PDB file of C-alpha atoms in Angstrom:
ATOM      1  CA  MET A   1      21.472  72.221 -56.449  1.00 50.00           C
ATOM      2  CA  THR A   2      20.328  69.250 -58.580  1.00 52.00           C
ATOM      3  CA  ASP A   3      21.963  66.040 -59.064  1.00 53.00           C
ATOM      4  CA  GLN A   4      23.741  65.551 -62.545  1.00 55.00           C
ATOM      5  CA  ALA A   5      22.104  62.288 -63.017  1.00 50.00           C
ATOM      6  CA  ASP A   6      18.641  63.831 -62.774  1.00 52.00           C
ATOM      7  CA  ALA A   7      19.722  66.619 -65.142  1.00 55.00           C
ATOM      8  CA  VAL A   8      20.561  64.235 -67.988  1.00 56.00           C
ATOM      9  CA  PRO A   9      17.379  63.066 -69.657  1.00 60.00           C
ATOM     10  CA  GLY A  10      17.007  59.271 -70.362  1.00 62.00           C
ATOM     11  CA  ARG A  11      19.342  58.043 -67.566  1.00 68.00           C
ATOM     12  CA  ARG A  12      17.741  56.029 -64.931  1.00 68.00           C
ATOM     13  CA  LYS A  13      18.960  55.269 -61.486  1.00 71.00           C
ATOM     14  CA  ALA A  14      20.638  52.013 -61.061  1.00 71.00           C
ATOM     15  CA  ARG A  15      18.504  49.412 -59.290  1.00 73.00           C
ATOM     16  CA  PRO A  16      19.773  46.618 -57.124  1.00 71.00           C
ATOM     17  CA  ALA A  17      20.062  43.304 -58.693  1.00 70.00           C
ATOM     18  CA  ARG A  18      17.311  40.868 -58.061  1.00 74.00           C
ATOM     19  CA  ARG A  19      17.864  37.686 -56.223  1.00 71.00           C
ATOM     20  CA  LYS A  20      15.891  34.584 -56.047  1.00 68.00           C
ATOM     21  CA  PRO A  21      14.522  34.051 -52.616  1.00 64.00           C
ATOM     22  CA  ALA A  22      16.507  31.285 -50.707  1.00 62.00           C
ATOM     23  CA  ALA A  23      14.726  28.046 -50.800  1.00 60.00           C
ATOM     24  CA  SER A  24      13.683  26.837 -47.408  1.00 61.00           C
ATOM     25  CA  PRO A  25      14.904  23.497 -46.264  1.00 59.00           C
ATOM     26  CA  ALA A  26      11.331  22.379 -45.716  1.00 60.00           C
ATOM     27  CA  ILE A  27      10.480  22.729 -49.544  1.00 64.00           C
ATOM     28  CA  VAL A  28      12.495  20.338 -51.404  1.00 64.00           C
ATOM     29  CA  GLN A  29      12.036  20.507 -55.126  1.00 68.00           C
ATOM     30  CA  LYS A  30      11.746  17.335 -57.071  1.00 69.00           C
ATOM     31  CA  PRO A  31      14.413  16.883 -59.733  1.00 67.00           C
ATOM     32  CA  ARG A  32      13.025  17.151 -63.266  1.00 60.00           C
ATOM     33  CA  PRO A  33      12.098  13.798 -64.938  1.00 56.00           C
ATOM     34  CA  LYS A  34      14.834  12.718 -67.400  1.00 58.00           C
ATOM     35  CA  ARG A  35      13.945  12.570 -70.981  1.00 60.00           C
ATOM     36  CA  ALA A  36      12.370   9.103 -71.996  1.00 58.00           C
ATOM     37  CA  LYS A  37      15.041   6.967 -73.701  1.00 57.00           C
ATOM     38  CA  LYS A  38      12.614   5.775 -76.442  1.00 62.00           C
ATOM     39  CA  THR A  39      11.762   8.855 -78.581  1.00 79.00           C
ATOM     40  CA  LEU A  40      10.205   8.724 -82.159  1.00 79.00           C
ATOM     41  CA  GLY A  41      13.680   8.863 -83.688  1.00 79.00           C
ATOM     42  CA  ASP A  42      14.807   5.866 -81.627  1.00 83.00           C
ATOM     43  CA  ASP A  43      11.768   3.920 -82.435  1.00 84.00           C
ATOM     44  CA  PHE A  44      12.390   4.589 -86.146  1.00 82.00           C
ATOM     45  CA  LEU A  45      15.914   3.547 -86.179  1.00 83.00           C
ATOM     46  CA  THR A  46      15.008   0.386 -84.166  1.00 88.00           C
ATOM     47  CA  ALA A  47      12.516  -0.588 -86.981  1.00 88.00           C
ATOM     48  CA  VAL A  48      15.060   0.343 -89.774  1.00 84.00           C
ATOM     49  CA  ARG A  49      17.594  -1.874 -87.981  1.00 88.00           C
ATOM     50  CA  ALA A  50      15.339  -4.738 -87.667  1.00 90.00           C
ATOM     51  CA  ASP A  51      14.329  -4.434 -91.414  1.00 89.00           C
ATOM     52  CA  PHE A  52      18.003  -4.227 -92.429  1.00 87.00           C
ATOM     53  CA  ARG A  53      18.729  -7.441 -90.492  1.00 90.00           C
ATOM     54  CA  THR A  54      15.904  -9.127 -92.295  1.00 91.00           C
ATOM     55  CA  HIS A  55      16.446  -7.828 -95.822  1.00 88.00           C
ATOM     56  CA  GLY A  56      19.670  -5.697 -95.813  1.00 83.00           C
ATOM     57  CA  ALA A  57      22.376  -7.009 -98.048  1.00 85.00           C
ATOM     58  CA  GLY A  58      20.020  -8.230-100.954  1.00 88.00           C
ATOM     59  CA  VAL A  59      18.089  -4.881-101.009  1.00 87.00           C
ATOM     60  CA  ILE A  60      21.366  -2.852-101.073  1.00 85.00           C
ATOM     61  CA  ALA A  61      22.621  -4.783-104.205  1.00 88.00           C
ATOM     62  CA  GLU A  62      19.195  -4.259-105.963  1.00 91.00           C
ATOM     63  CA  VAL A  63      19.331  -0.472-105.255  1.00 89.00           C
ATOM     64  CA  ARG A  64      22.928  -0.280-106.179  1.00 89.00           C
ATOM     65  CA  ALA A  65      22.173  -2.124-109.577  1.00 92.00           C
ATOM     66  CA  ASP A  66      18.788  -0.417-110.330  1.00 93.00           C
ATOM     67  CA  LYS A  67      19.217   2.967-108.933  1.00 91.00           C
ATOM     68  CA  PRO A  68      22.802   3.873-108.539  1.00 89.00           C
ATOM     69  CA  ASP A  69      21.860   7.571-107.824  1.00 91.00           C
ATOM     70  CA  GLN A  70      19.736   6.648-104.861  1.00 90.00           C
ATOM     71  CA  TYR A  71      22.365   4.231-103.578  1.00 88.00           C
ATOM     72  CA  LEU A  72      25.004   7.221-103.746  1.00 88.00           C
ATOM     73  CA  LYS A  73      22.504   9.302-101.788  1.00 89.00           C
ATOM     74  CA  ILE A  74      22.426   6.643 -99.007  1.00 84.00           C
ATOM     75  CA  VAL A  75      26.060   6.443 -98.916  1.00 84.00           C
ATOM     76  CA  LEU A  76      26.525  10.203 -98.808  1.00 83.00           C
ATOM     77  CA  SER A  77      23.842  10.565 -96.041  1.00 84.00           C
ATOM     78  CA  VAL A  78      25.715   8.122 -93.770  1.00 81.00           C
ATOM     79  CA  LEU A  79      29.066   9.760 -94.107  1.00 77.00           C
ATOM     80  CA  PRO A  80      30.153  12.467 -91.745  1.00 76.00           C
ATOM     81  CA  LYS A  81      29.642  16.137 -93.006  1.00 76.00           C
ATOM     82  CA  ASP A  82      33.294  16.967 -92.618  1.00 74.00           C
ATOM     83  CA  PHE A  83      34.675  13.913 -94.236  1.00 62.00           C
ATOM     84  CA  ASP A  84      38.267  14.566 -95.408  1.00 67.00           C
ATOM     85  CA  VAL A  85      39.100  12.731 -98.463  1.00 66.00           C
ATOM     86  CA  SER A  86      42.757  12.736 -99.727  1.00 64.00           C
ATOM     87  CA  ILE A  87      42.726  11.717-103.237  1.00 67.00           C
ATOM     88  CA  ASN A  88      46.316  11.819-103.849  1.00 71.00           C
ATOM     89  CA  GLN A  89      48.201  10.298-100.827  1.00 67.00           C
ATOM     90  CA  LEU A  90      51.664  11.188-102.379  1.00 66.00           C
ATOM     91  CA  ASP A  91      51.165  14.846-101.713  1.00 69.00           C
ATOM     92  CA  GLY A  92      51.985  14.392 -98.191  1.00 72.00           C
ATOM     93  CA  LEU A  93      55.498  13.008 -98.968  1.00 73.00           C
ATOM     94  CA  SER A  94      58.638  14.822 -99.061  1.00 79.00           C
ATOM     95  CA  ASP A  95      60.483  15.002-102.393  1.00 81.00           C
ATOM     96  CA  ILE A  96      63.333  12.955-100.951  1.00 83.00           C
ATOM     97  CA  LEU A  97      60.938  10.135 -99.737  1.00 83.00           C
ATOM     98  CA  PHE A  98      59.175  10.175-102.915  1.00 78.00           C
ATOM     99  CA  GLU A  99      62.352   9.702-104.901  1.00 83.00           C
ATOM    100  CA  VAL A 100      63.361   6.794-102.792  1.00 84.00           C
ATOM    101  CA  ILE A 101      60.112   4.993-103.349  1.00 82.00           C
ATOM    102  CA  VAL A 102      60.263   5.588-107.120  1.00 82.00           C
ATOM    103  CA  ARG A 103      63.801   4.262-107.176  1.00 84.00           C
ATOM    104  CA  LYS A 104      62.669   1.126-105.038  1.00 82.00           C
ATOM    105  CA  PHE A 105      59.969   0.227-107.656  1.00 82.00           C
ATOM    106  CA  LYS A 106      61.870   1.272-110.669  1.00 79.00           C
ATOM    107  CA  PRO A 107      62.985  -1.765-112.744  1.00 77.00           C
ATOM    108  CA  ALA A 108      66.614  -2.673-112.737  1.00 74.00           C
ATOM    109  CA  PRO A 109      68.560  -1.576-115.804  1.00 73.00           C
ATOM    110  CA  GLU A 110      69.267  -4.403-118.294  1.00 72.00           C
ATOM    111  CA  GLU A 111      72.827  -5.093-118.919  1.00 63.00           C
TER     112      GLU A 111
END
């Protein structure tokens, strides 16, 4: 009589899980070297920071006046991607609180 697992084509017998050999205490692996603190990006930002400290505010004013589209690109590139802007801050107020604020600033009736 044959085993049912052998009778079904395409099924393989289960193999035991492979395990890594245990490291012997005599062989101690050296830890990986940590990533160098200075990378190309860090060096670039350091150079930009130094340039900004030297010429910063004046150049920003020139770009804003001469090329407002480029100025806006720079500003948008610095903002976080999920920047939540609430244009109308009164939307968050309840109707009752809104009426209280309106009455407070409403001019007094003339008699």
